[in-house]
Tab-separated table of C-alpha atoms in Angstrom:
chain	number	residue	atom	x	y	z
A	306	UNK	CA	-13.223	8.805	-15.405
A	307	UNK	CA	-15.850	6.612	-13.789
A	308	UNK	CA	-15.765	6.581	-10.022
A	309	UNK	CA	-17.072	4.221	-7.361
A	310	UNK	CA	-18.174	6.785	-4.786
A	311	UNK	CA	-21.813	7.042	-5.802
A	312	UNK	CA	-22.334	3.329	-5.492
A	313	UNK	CA	-20.603	3.312	-2.119
A	314	UNK	CA	-22.995	5.991	-0.930
A	315	UNK	CA	-25.963	4.030	-2.216
A	316	UNK	CA	-24.781	0.939	-0.401
A	317	UNK	CA	-24.298	2.852	2.837
A	318	UNK	CA	-27.783	4.303	2.522
A	319	UNK	CA	-29.308	0.898	1.925
A	320	UNK	CA	-27.352	-0.566	4.813
A	321	UNK	CA	-28.536	2.062	7.270
A	322	UNK	CA	-32.209	2.432	6.278
A	323	UNK	CA	-33.459	-1.130	6.201
A	324	UNK	CA	-36.629	-1.064	8.272
A	325	UNK	CA	-38.029	1.674	10.465
A	326	UNK	CA	-39.410	-0.939	12.863
A	327	UNK	CA	-36.116	-2.782	13.180
A	328	UNK	CA	-34.081	-2.618	16.383
A	329	UNK	CA	-30.831	-2.463	14.386
A	330	UNK	CA	-30.481	0.277	11.808
A	331	UNK	CA	-26.814	-0.415	10.974
A	332	UNK	CA	-27.320	-3.897	9.519
A	333	UNK	CA	-28.284	-5.120	6.063
A	334	UNK	CA	-31.344	-7.358	6.183
A	335	UNK	CA	-30.476	-10.275	3.876
A	336	UNK	CA	-34.187	-11.068	3.461
A	337	UNK	CA	-34.617	-8.176	1.040
A	338	UNK	CA	-31.108	-6.870	0.338
A	339	UNK	CA	-29.533	-7.740	-1.962
A	340	UNK	CA	-32.309	-8.984	-4.226
A	341	UNK	CA	-31.057	-8.070	-7.703
A	342	UNK	CA	-27.926	-7.386	-9.710
A	343	UNK	CA	-27.918	-3.680	-8.871
A	344	UNK	CA	-28.091	-4.471	-5.152
A	345	UNK	CA	-25.282	-6.998	-5.453
A	346	UNK	CA	-23.096	-4.463	-7.273
A	347	UNK	CA	-23.728	-1.892	-4.526
A	348	UNK	CA	-22.935	-4.448	-1.841
A	349	UNK	CA	-19.596	-5.373	-3.420
A	350	UNK	CA	-18.559	-1.770	-3.915
A	351	UNK	CA	-19.609	-0.794	-0.399
A	352	UNK	CA	-18.346	-3.904	1.365
A	353	UNK	CA	-15.320	-4.933	-0.692
A	354	UNK	CA	-13.912	-1.789	-2.305
A	355	UNK	CA	-14.571	0.427	0.717
A	356	UNK	CA	-11.258	-0.134	2.553
A	357	UNK	CA	-9.079	0.193	-0.575
A	358	UNK	CA	-9.237	3.960	-0.836
A	359	UNK	CA	-7.363	7.128	0.014
A	360	UNK	CA	-10.048	9.422	1.335
A	361	UNK	CA	-8.555	12.066	3.618
A	362	UNK	CA	-8.008	10.113	6.863
A	363	UNK	CA	-9.841	6.963	5.787
A	364	UNK	CA	-8.762	3.945	3.778
A	365	UNK	CA	-5.804	1.591	3.803
A	366	UNK	CA	-4.050	4.013	1.433
A	367	UNK	CA	-4.839	7.202	3.324
A	368	UNK	CA	-1.945	9.623	2.990
A	369	UNK	CA	-2.306	10.353	6.694
A	370	UNK	CA	-1.535	6.951	8.208
A	371	UNK	CA	-1.823	4.238	5.581
A	372	UNK	CA	-0.057	0.910	5.263
A	373	UNK	CA	2.293	2.703	2.859
A	374	UNK	CA	3.121	5.617	5.157
A	375	UNK	CA	3.377	3.661	8.407
A	376	UNK	CA	5.495	0.954	6.798
A	377	UNK	CA	7.932	3.448	5.300
A	378	UNK	CA	8.081	5.493	8.511
A	379	UNK	CA	9.614	2.475	10.264
A	380	UNK	CA	12.557	2.548	7.821
A	381	UNK	CA	15.374	4.842	6.711
A	382	UNK	CA	13.326	6.242	3.844
A	383	UNK	CA	10.735	8.353	5.658
A	384	UNK	CA	10.283	10.546	8.691
A	385	UNK	CA	7.709	13.033	9.973
A	386	UNK	CA	8.646	16.466	11.325
A	387	UNK	CA	5.653	16.474	13.661
A	388	UNK	CA	7.520	15.170	16.675
A	389	UNK	CA	4.787	13.629	18.812
A	390	UNK	CA	3.736	10.324	20.350
A	391	UNK	CA	2.186	9.146	17.080
A	392	UNK	CA	5.269	9.505	14.869
A	393	UNK	CA	8.296	9.205	17.181
A	394	UNK	CA	7.776	5.486	17.973
A	395	UNK	CA	7.749	4.642	14.252
A	396	UNK	CA	11.060	6.399	13.631
A	397	UNK	CA	12.748	5.039	16.767
A	398	UNK	CA	11.245	1.511	16.777
A	399	UNK	CA	9.755	2.149	20.199
A	400	UNK	CA	6.183	1.093	19.512
A	401	UNK	CA	3.963	-0.987	21.812
A	402	UNK	CA	0.594	-2.793	21.499
A	403	UNK	CA	-1.020	0.463	22.653
A	404	UNK	CA	0.636	2.651	19.998
A	405	UNK	CA	-2.132	4.033	17.812
A	406	UNK	CA	-0.397	4.257	14.429
A	407	UNK	CA	1.245	0.844	14.677
A	408	UNK	CA	-2.036	-0.917	15.403
A	409	UNK	CA	-4.711	1.188	13.708
A	410	UNK	CA	-4.708	-0.710	10.410
A	411	UNK	CA	-5.614	-3.871	12.302
A	412	UNK	CA	-8.232	-2.074	14.385
A	413	UNK	CA	-9.818	-0.320	11.418
A	414	UNK	CA	-9.612	-2.913	8.645
A	415	UNK	CA	-9.369	-6.489	9.933
A	416	UNK	CA	-13.152	-6.421	10.388
A	417	UNK	CA	-13.581	-6.042	6.632
A	418	UNK	CA	-12.564	-9.679	6.177
A	419	UNK	CA	-15.845	-10.592	7.852
A	420	UNK	CA	-17.734	-8.050	5.760
A	421	UNK	CA	-16.324	-9.556	2.576
A	422	UNK	CA	-17.164	-13.093	3.680
A	423	UNK	CA	-20.780	-12.085	4.314
A	424	UNK	CA	-20.851	-10.245	0.986
A	425	UNK	CA	-19.681	-13.372	-0.820
A	426	UNK	CA	-22.473	-15.386	0.789
A	427	UNK	CA	-25.159	-12.823	-0.009
A	428	UNK	CA	-24.302	-12.227	-3.650
A	429	UNK	CA	-24.140	-15.980	-4.279
A	430	UNK	CA	-27.900	-16.119	-3.617
A	431	UNK	CA	-28.869	-13.297	-5.974
A	432	UNK	CA	-30.287	-14.080	-9.403
A	433	UNK	CA	-28.225	-12.308	-12.068
A	434	UNK	CA	-26.301	-13.139	-15.199
A	435	UNK	CA	-23.561	-15.716	-14.786
A	436	UNK	CA	-21.042	-13.232	-16.174
A	437	UNK	CA	-21.898	-10.583	-13.590
A	438	UNK	CA	-21.975	-13.006	-10.691
A	439	UNK	CA	-18.600	-14.450	-11.705
A	440	UNK	CA	-17.125	-10.952	-11.754
A	441	UNK	CA	-18.581	-9.897	-8.395
A	442	UNK	CA	-17.470	-13.122	-6.742
A	443	UNK	CA	-13.966	-12.672	-8.172
A	444	UNK	CA	-13.771	-9.068	-6.971
A	445	UNK	CA	-14.872	-10.111	-3.496
A	446	UNK	CA	-12.412	-12.977	-3.271
A	447	UNK	CA	-9.593	-10.797	-4.518
A	448	UNK	CA	-10.422	-8.070	-2.002
A	449	UNK	CA	-10.450	-10.623	0.784
A	450	UNK	CA	-7.107	-12.082	-0.272
A	451	UNK	CA	-5.473	-8.681	-0.794
A	452	UNK	CA	-6.543	-7.309	2.571
A	453	UNK	CA	-5.561	-10.551	4.310
A	454	UNK	CA	-2.088	-10.296	2.752
A	455	UNK	CA	-1.644	-6.683	3.821
A	456	UNK	CA	-2.615	-7.541	7.398
A	457	UNK	CA	-0.433	-10.666	7.349
A	458	UNK	CA	2.552	-8.624	6.161
A	459	UNK	CA	2.151	-6.210	9.087
A	460	UNK	CA	0.951	-8.504	11.858
A	461	UNK	CA	1.535	-12.114	10.870
A	462	UNK	CA	-1.318	-14.662	10.908
A	463	UNK	CA	-4.583	-13.196	12.180
A	464	UNK	CA	-8.021	-14.636	12.989
A	465	UNK	CA	-9.917	-15.510	9.813
A	466	UNK	CA	-13.673	-15.230	10.423
A	467	UNK	CA	-15.796	-18.131	9.195
A	468	UNK	CA	-19.214	-17.719	7.622
A	469	UNK	CA	-20.775	-19.906	10.324
A	470	UNK	CA	-19.471	-17.642	13.080
A	471	UNK	CA	-20.514	-14.497	11.232
A	472	UNK	CA	-24.054	-15.772	10.781
A	473	UNK	CA	-24.296	-16.426	14.518
A	474	UNK	CA	-22.928	-13.245	16.104
A	475	UNK	CA	-24.752	-13.751	19.411
A	476	UNK	CA	-22.701	-16.890	20.086
A	477	UNK	CA	-19.705	-14.645	20.908
A	478	UNK	CA	-17.218	-17.135	19.510
A	479	UNK	CA	-13.600	-15.990	19.762
A	480	UNK	CA	-11.724	-17.057	16.658
A	481	UNK	CA	-8.033	-17.729	17.417
A	482	UNK	CA	-5.276	-16.597	15.092
A	483	UNK	CA	-4.824	-18.772	12.043
A	484	UNK	CA	-1.776	-20.974	11.847
A	485	UNK	CA	0.967	-19.999	9.420
A	486	UNK	CA	-0.219	-22.666	6.987
A	487	UNK	CA	-3.874	-21.670	7.292
A	488	UNK	CA	-3.042	-18.011	6.722
A	489	UNK	CA	-0.858	-18.514	3.682
A	490	UNK	CA	-3.262	-21.036	2.144
A	491	UNK	CA	-6.130	-18.604	2.605
A	492	UNK	CA	-4.290	-15.709	0.954
A	493	UNK	CA	-2.979	-17.739	-1.977
A	494	UNK	CA	-6.311	-19.457	-2.585
A	495	UNK	CA	-8.323	-16.236	-2.568
A	496	UNK	CA	-5.925	-14.476	-4.917
A	497	UNK	CA	-5.567	-17.348	-7.389
A	498	UNK	CA	-9.302	-18.102	-7.425
A	499	UNK	CA	-10.057	-14.467	-8.180
A	500	UNK	CA	-8.067	-14.754	-11.417
A	501	UNK	CA	-10.803	-16.991	-12.846
A	502	UNK	CA	-13.324	-14.162	-12.959
A	503	UNK	CA	-11.392	-10.900	-13.208
A	504	UNK	CA	-10.849	-9.159	-16.566
A	505	UNK	CA	-7.282	-8.913	-17.848
A	506	UNK	CA	-7.509	-5.116	-17.704
A	507	UNK	CA	-10.529	-3.340	-16.295
A	508	UNK	CA	-12.403	-0.859	-18.460
A	509	UNK	CA	-13.423	1.069	-15.333
A	510	UNK	CA	-10.275	2.531	-13.820
A	511	UNK	CA	-10.175	1.811	-10.100
A	512	UNK	CA	-11.789	-1.648	-10.319
A	513	UNK	CA	-9.864	-4.860	-9.671
A	514	UNK	CA	-8.431	-6.815	-12.594
A	515	UNK	CA	-5.962	-9.616	-13.307
A	516	UNK	CA	-3.082	-7.180	-13.617
A	517	UNK	CA	-3.625	-6.105	-10.030
A	518	UNK	CA	-4.224	-9.675	-8.839
A	519	UNK	CA	-0.980	-10.927	-10.397
A	520	UNK	CA	0.872	-7.970	-8.843
A	521	UNK	CA	-0.405	-8.774	-5.358
A	522	UNK	CA	0.328	-12.464	-5.914
A	523	UNK	CA	3.868	-11.573	-6.962
A	524	UNK	CA	4.356	-9.541	-3.800
A	525	UNK	CA	2.919	-12.391	-1.720
A	526	UNK	CA	5.308	-14.911	-3.308
A	527	UNK	CA	8.247	-12.571	-2.738
A	528	UNK	CA	7.172	-12.299	0.904
A	529	UNK	CA	7.135	-16.088	1.161
A	530	UNK	CA	10.418	-16.365	-0.787
A	531	UNK	CA	8.800	-18.506	-3.451
A	532	UNK	CA	10.998	-17.070	-6.166
A	533	UNK	CA	9.791	-19.357	-8.958
A	534	UNK	CA	6.128	-18.398	-8.572
A	535	UNK	CA	7.035	-14.745	-8.146
A	536	UNK	CA	8.913	-14.948	-11.441
A	537	UNK	CA	5.875	-16.511	-13.133
A	538	UNK	CA	3.697	-13.631	-12.003
A	539	UNK	CA	6.214	-11.067	-13.179
A	540	UNK	CA	6.511	-12.673	-16.602
A	541	UNK	CA	2.735	-12.766	-16.896
A	542	UNK	CA	2.544	-9.032	-16.258
A	543	UNK	CA	5.086	-8.378	-19.041
A	544	UNK	CA	2.756	-9.819	-21.683
A	545	UNK	CA	1.519	-7.367	-24.289
A	546	UNK	CA	-2.131	-8.021	-23.440
A	547	UNK	CA	-1.720	-6.126	-20.161
A	548	UNK	CA	-0.306	-3.072	-21.881
A	549	UNK	CA	1.987	-1.999	-19.039
A	550	UNK	CA	5.139	0.003	-19.626
A	551	UNK	CA	7.347	2.674	-18.113
A	552	UNK	CA	6.518	6.328	-18.619
A	553	UNK	CA	9.298	8.314	-20.276
A	554	UNK	CA	9.689	10.686	-17.331
A	555	UNK	CA	9.398	9.771	-13.663
A	556	UNK	CA	7.502	12.913	-12.692
A	557	UNK	CA	4.825	12.274	-15.340
A	558	UNK	CA	3.578	9.203	-13.497
A	559	UNK	CA	2.042	11.248	-10.699
A	560	UNK	CA	0.172	14.051	-12.461
A	561	UNK	CA	-3.454	14.922	-13.072
A	562	UNK	CA	-2.888	14.980	-16.825
A	563	UNK	CA	-1.550	11.404	-16.863
A	564	UNK	CA	-4.035	9.632	-14.607
A	565	UNK	CA	-4.475	6.026	-15.643
A	566	UNK	CA	-1.178	5.996	-17.539
A	567	UNK	CA	0.442	2.791	-18.772
A	568	UNK	CA	2.715	2.436	-15.746
A	569	UNK	CA	-0.063	2.405	-13.166
A	570	UNK	CA	-1.384	-0.997	-12.155
A	571	UNK	CA	-3.692	0.303	-9.433
A	572	UNK	CA	-4.471	3.746	-8.064
A	573	UNK	CA	-7.042	5.163	-5.680
A	574	UNK	CA	-9.311	7.276	-7.866
A	575	UNK	CA	-9.894	10.818	-6.657
A	576	UNK	CA	-12.351	13.429	-7.781
A	577	UNK	CA	-13.237	16.954	-6.715
A	578	UNK	CA	-16.296	16.971	-4.475
A	579	UNK	CA	-15.298	13.758	-2.666
A	580	UNK	CA	-12.899	12.911	0.155
A	581	UNK	CA	-9.522	13.496	-1.489
A	582	UNK	CA	-5.935	12.376	-0.956
A	583	UNK	CA	-3.813	14.677	1.229
A	584	UNK	CA	-0.269	14.115	-0.024
A	585	UNK	CA	0.853	17.692	-0.545
A	586	UNK	CA	-0.840	18.776	2.673
A	587	UNK	CA	1.386	16.375	4.601
A	588	UNK	CA	4.593	16.744	2.572
A	589	UNK	CA	5.104	20.359	1.519
A	590	UNK	CA	6.666	22.980	3.812
A	591	UNK	CA	4.645	26.143	4.263
A	592	UNK	CA	7.006	28.243	2.135
A	593	UNK	CA	7.341	25.721	-0.708
A	594	UNK	CA	6.636	27.567	-4.004
A	595	UNK	CA	3.601	26.293	-5.915
A	596	UNK	CA	1.686	27.809	-8.812
A	597	UNK	CA	-1.556	27.202	-6.946
A	598	UNK	CA	-1.015	29.180	-3.753
A	599	UNK	CA	-4.183	27.782	-2.179
A	600	UNK	CA	-2.624	24.332	-1.636
A	601	UNK	CA	-2.328	23.511	2.060
A	602	UNK	CA	1.252	22.842	3.253
A	603	UNK	CA	1.790	21.377	6.714
A	604	UNK	CA	5.539	20.586	6.617
A	605	UNK	CA	5.293	16.983	7.751
A	606	UNK	CA	6.826	14.160	5.722
A	607	UNK	CA	10.482	14.122	4.690
A	608	UNK	CA	12.970	11.702	3.114
A	609	UNK	CA	15.875	11.706	5.628
A	610	UNK	CA	19.090	13.349	4.494
A	611	UNK	CA	21.285	10.227	4.881
A	612	UNK	CA	19.030	8.367	2.430
A	613	UNK	CA	18.738	11.371	0.134
A	614	UNK	CA	22.511	11.460	-0.177
A	615	UNK	CA	22.536	7.894	-1.565
A	616	UNK	CA	21.025	9.086	-4.864
A	617	UNK	CA	23.447	9.398	-7.769
A	618	UNK	CA	24.079	12.816	-9.277
A	619	UNK	CA	21.773	13.444	-12.207
A	620	UNK	CA	19.065	11.026	-11.030
A	621	UNK	CA	15.858	12.331	-12.607
A	622	UNK	CA	13.827	11.142	-9.629
A	623	UNK	CA	15.330	14.040	-7.688
A	624	UNK	CA	13.183	16.364	-9.808
A	625	UNK	CA	10.314	15.609	-7.407
A	626	UNK	CA	12.418	14.864	-4.307
A	627	UNK	CA	13.667	18.333	-3.511
A	628	UNK	CA	16.786	18.964	-1.461
A	629	UNK	CA	17.089	22.678	-2.058
A	630	UNK	CA	14.785	25.545	-3.005
A	631	UNK	CA	14.203	29.219	-2.271
A	632	UNK	CA	10.935	29.614	-0.413
A	633	UNK	CA	8.155	32.081	-1.064
A	634	UNK	CA	9.537	34.039	1.873
A	635	UNK	CA	12.968	34.263	0.231
A	636	UNK	CA	14.529	31.808	2.706
A	637	UNK	CA	16.830	29.084	1.334
A	638	UNK	CA	15.833	25.530	2.198
A	639	UNK	CA	18.632	22.959	2.219
A	640	UNK	CA	20.068	20.286	4.460
A	641	UNK	CA	21.755	22.784	6.761
A	642	UNK	CA	18.706	24.979	7.285
A	643	UNK	CA	16.368	22.004	7.673
A	644	UNK	CA	18.534	20.334	10.324
A	645	UNK	CA	18.749	23.651	12.155
A	646	UNK	CA	14.951	23.736	12.268
A	647	UNK	CA	14.022	20.083	12.822
A	648	UNK	CA	17.197	18.389	14.086
A	649	UNK	CA	19.120	15.484	12.589
A	650	UNK	CA	16.480	12.824	13.235
A	651	UNK	CA	13.362	14.569	11.929
A	652	UNK	CA	14.556	16.390	8.831
A	653	UNK	CA	15.093	15.596	5.179
A	654	UNK	CA	14.380	16.388	1.538
A	655	UNK	CA	10.866	17.362	0.481
A	656	UNK	CA	8.969	14.436	-1.119
A	657	UNK	CA	6.922	16.488	-3.576
A	658	UNK	CA	6.184	13.339	-5.659
A	659	UNK	CA	2.809	14.435	-7.077
A	660	UNK	CA	2.007	17.234	-9.477
A	661	UNK	CA	-0.185	20.136	-8.467
A	662	UNK	CA	-3.947	20.066	-8.488
A	663	UNK	CA	-4.810	23.450	-10.046
A	664	UNK	CA	-8.356	23.236	-8.652
A	665	UNK	CA	-7.347	22.684	-5.049
A	666	UNK	CA	-8.848	25.310	-2.782
A	667	UNK	CA	-7.094	24.126	0.350
A	668	UNK	CA	-6.431	20.645	1.637
A	669	UNK	CA	-6.942	17.719	-0.708
A	670	UNK	CA	-5.925	16.784	-4.248
A	671	UNK	CA	-7.946	15.075	-6.974
A	672	UNK	CA	-4.812	13.450	-8.428
A	673	UNK	CA	-5.152	9.677	-8.178
A	674	UNK	CA	-2.941	8.198	-5.466
A	675	UNK	CA	-0.689	5.540	-6.995
A	676	UNK	CA	-0.639	2.194	-5.193
A	677	UNK	CA	1.184	-0.200	-7.557
A	678	UNK	CA	3.042	0.432	-10.796
A	679	UNK	CA	5.080	-1.412	-13.404
A	680	UNK	CA	8.535	-0.293	-12.194
A	681	UNK	CA	7.801	-2.206	-8.981
A	682	UNK	CA	7.115	-5.360	-10.997
A	683	UNK	CA	10.245	-5.044	-13.172
A	684	UNK	CA	12.584	-4.663	-10.207
A	685	UNK	CA	10.921	-7.482	-8.259
A	686	UNK	CA	11.179	-9.751	-11.289
A	687	UNK	CA	14.863	-8.897	-11.620
A	688	UNK	CA	15.376	-9.905	-7.992
A	689	UNK	CA	13.280	-13.087	-8.276
A	690	UNK	CA	15.229	-14.335	-11.311
A	691	UNK	CA	18.569	-13.935	-9.548
A	692	UNK	CA	17.367	-15.415	-6.265
A	693	UNK	CA	15.818	-18.435	-7.994
A	694	UNK	CA	18.921	-19.296	-9.986
A	695	UNK	CA	21.471	-17.902	-7.522
A	696	UNK	CA	23.164	-16.239	-10.473
A	697	UNK	CA	23.118	-12.815	-12.109
A	698	UNK	CA	21.755	-13.055	-15.642
A	699	UNK	CA	21.771	-10.538	-18.463
A	700	UNK	CA	17.962	-10.560	-18.402
A	701	UNK	CA	17.857	-9.641	-14.708
A	702	UNK	CA	20.385	-6.883	-15.304
A	703	UNK	CA	18.341	-5.542	-18.233
A	704	UNK	CA	15.171	-5.426	-16.161
A	705	UNK	CA	16.901	-3.384	-13.483
A	706	UNK	CA	18.507	-1.151	-16.094
A	707	UNK	CA	15.147	-0.269	-17.625
A	708	UNK	CA	14.330	1.609	-14.430
A	709	UNK	CA	17.802	3.150	-14.165
A	710	UNK	CA	17.808	4.385	-17.740
A	711	UNK	CA	14.379	5.964	-17.283
A	712	UNK	CA	15.943	7.831	-14.329
A	713	UNK	CA	18.652	9.118	-16.736
A	714	UNK	CA	21.362	7.027	-15.085
A	715	UNK	CA	23.992	4.901	-16.781
A	716	UNK	CA	22.960	1.247	-17.044
A	717	UNK	CA	24.914	-1.339	-15.093
A	718	UNK	CA	27.175	-3.704	-17.004
A	719	UNK	CA	28.122	-7.189	-15.897
A	720	UNK	CA	31.526	-5.857	-14.905
A	721	UNK	CA	29.799	-3.524	-12.409
A	722	UNK	CA	28.328	-6.485	-10.512
A	723	UNK	CA	30.510	-8.344	-8.015
A	724	UNK	CA	28.241	-11.337	-7.573
A	725	UNK	CA	24.737	-12.246	-6.432
A	726	UNK	CA	24.860	-10.401	-3.100
A	727	UNK	CA	26.120	-7.233	-4.752
A	728	UNK	CA	23.388	-7.406	-7.388
A	729	UNK	CA	20.661	-7.915	-4.786
A	730	UNK	CA	21.963	-4.900	-2.890
A	731	UNK	CA	21.817	-2.884	-6.098
A	732	UNK	CA	18.191	-3.969	-6.572
A	733	UNK	CA	17.357	-2.981	-2.996
A	734	UNK	CA	18.998	0.414	-3.455
A	735	UNK	CA	17.307	1.012	-6.802
A	736	UNK	CA	13.889	0.134	-5.410
A	737	UNK	CA	14.455	2.594	-2.577
A	738	UNK	CA	15.318	5.359	-5.032
A	739	UNK	CA	12.417	4.495	-7.323
A	740	UNK	CA	9.618	3.715	-4.859
A	741	UNK	CA	10.146	6.075	-1.921
A	742	UNK	CA	6.962	6.673	0.041
A	743	UNK	CA	5.126	3.999	-1.956
A	744	UNK	CA	5.151	1.526	0.922
A	745	UNK	CA	7.665	-1.093	-0.226
A	746	UNK	CA	10.762	-0.231	1.830
A	747	UNK	CA	9.809	-2.095	5.020
A	748	UNK	CA	8.995	-5.364	3.227
A	749	UNK	CA	12.093	-4.985	1.029
A	750	UNK	CA	14.405	-4.558	4.023
A	751	UNK	CA	12.790	-7.497	5.825
A	752	UNK	CA	13.131	-9.737	2.762
A	753	UNK	CA	16.800	-8.766	2.446
A	754	UNK	CA	17.366	-9.392	6.159
A	755	UNK	CA	18.289	-5.757	6.835
A	756	UNK	CA	15.241	-4.226	8.551
A	757	UNK	CA	16.362	-4.498	12.179
A	758	UNK	CA	20.035	-3.762	11.502
A	759	UNK	CA	18.985	-0.770	9.420
A	760	UNK	CA	17.122	0.581	12.454
A	761	UNK	CA	20.093	-0.038	14.746
A	762	UNK	CA	22.408	1.678	12.304
A	763	UNK	CA	20.134	4.717	12.533
A	764	UNK	CA	20.495	4.711	16.322
A	765	UNK	CA	17.330	2.853	17.352
A	766	UNK	CA	18.187	1.327	20.736
A	767	UNK	CA	14.737	-0.116	21.510
A	768	UNK	CA	14.206	-2.233	18.405
A	769	UNK	CA	14.094	-6.030	18.674
A	770	UNK	CA	14.535	-8.857	16.210
A	771	UNK	CA	10.801	-9.559	16.659
A	772	UNK	CA	9.882	-6.086	15.380
A	773	UNK	CA	9.683	-7.414	11.822
A	774	UNK	CA	6.019	-7.741	12.845
A	775	UNK	CA	3.949	-5.017	14.443
A	776	UNK	CA	1.921	-5.911	17.554
A	777	UNK	CA	-1.771	-6.694	17.547
A	778	UNK	CA	-3.737	-4.028	19.443
A	779	UNK	CA	-3.742	-4.713	23.167
A	780	UNK	CA	-7.535	-4.395	23.176
A	781	UNK	CA	-7.742	-7.369	20.785
A	782	UNK	CA	-5.539	-9.446	23.081
A	783	UNK	CA	-7.644	-8.501	26.108
A	784	UNK	CA	-10.900	-9.309	24.353
A	785	UNK	CA	-9.410	-12.584	23.113
A	786	UNK	CA	-9.438	-13.991	26.659
A	787	UNK	CA	-6.289	-16.009	26.093
A	788	UNK	CA	-7.345	-17.408	22.711
A	789	UNK	CA	-5.666	-14.643	20.690
A	790	UNK	CA	-1.928	-14.572	21.389
A	791	UNK	CA	0.249	-11.499	20.968
A	792	UNK	CA	3.219	-11.504	18.619
A	793	UNK	CA	6.558	-12.388	20.243
A	794	UNK	CA	8.569	-9.508	21.653
A	795	UNK	CA	5.631	-7.498	22.985
């Protein structure tokens, strides 16, 4: 499987060794880099792809504190047994603008919007084939739109750096937050424009393509409650030319043997010898039995018992969400023993999710970390169809049933559905059971109007209606000198 790491390293080397006589060794000198197609490729990989990775504790999909993990930790679907000031506020909805985990994705990744804007300007001036330039421009615009959407989902409208400001850094211009209209126009424009140059399906797994772009667009339209456009994106992704489909068994999606399978729309590529994903390190208890005994197990992440009990008996997804096992020390793990150890609030079933990496010699797995997959699209399309027409259709029911049947559950019939609201609740429940710890639960609950009440039902006394958005870091507000305004409620 081709990987992007080497090119990233090349780009970093070029960016840090520009001129021994220069006063700044951390900046790319646009006078001689990039000058050719190879340079432009390195710049895009290093400046555009860099944040979209799961590399130990780095990347927006890091298994340590990614958008996926932090989002799910604020819901009923995830909890961390490490009871400390990083994790407790997420579980209890008691975060502030100074809470590290709530704000770190803004602190660490908002700056990449500027990097991508500069990259777009620089590659536009490089002589190369029209085909290559079109692709690199499309990848850059997609990356900019995708990251902007992720930040918008967490924090609301944010400052969007302009090329003029970026080319004049000494002017110290403070860019205010975009308006709602400016933010949504920017995201939609970048994503739709990228479709003009991206391949339908990439031949280099891990690169951006139209399948990924339509998936992000679909999620954006669902966020904005534009059901008709969300439906269009979903129907596009069902076309045979994309080649997506459901795997026969749920557990097979997340294994080393099935990397790049037909269900995966985008995954962070991993490879031994690089910074790897740390899922099992964070999720497995120390006595969890594995064939490879070298795998690190830190007993962190759990799926809370109240949510675990909502699964139907016989659900095949429970094959990798483990509620009971006998440990390597002979001790029985179950709900009773786990609550005795961790308490009611910070205990739950073990989210094994991924297969074993037989080559792991400690922490880190070379199994690709799944970001988006086809089951997500099918269930969103089912929801969009019903919301658009305000009626439950046989097509929408069939789409939802495809996921249920794969999980070895009985399909719903029309007689099982008591109306639109009941169907939408069934979709929400099914997505929770299908996509746990894949970062969709927070946005799903918000879209269904249940996020804050869900927290209150779990006993969160400090949550507020405004907590559908996380706060911007307090340091950003301070540096904004009154031009960057904090989200309401903080």
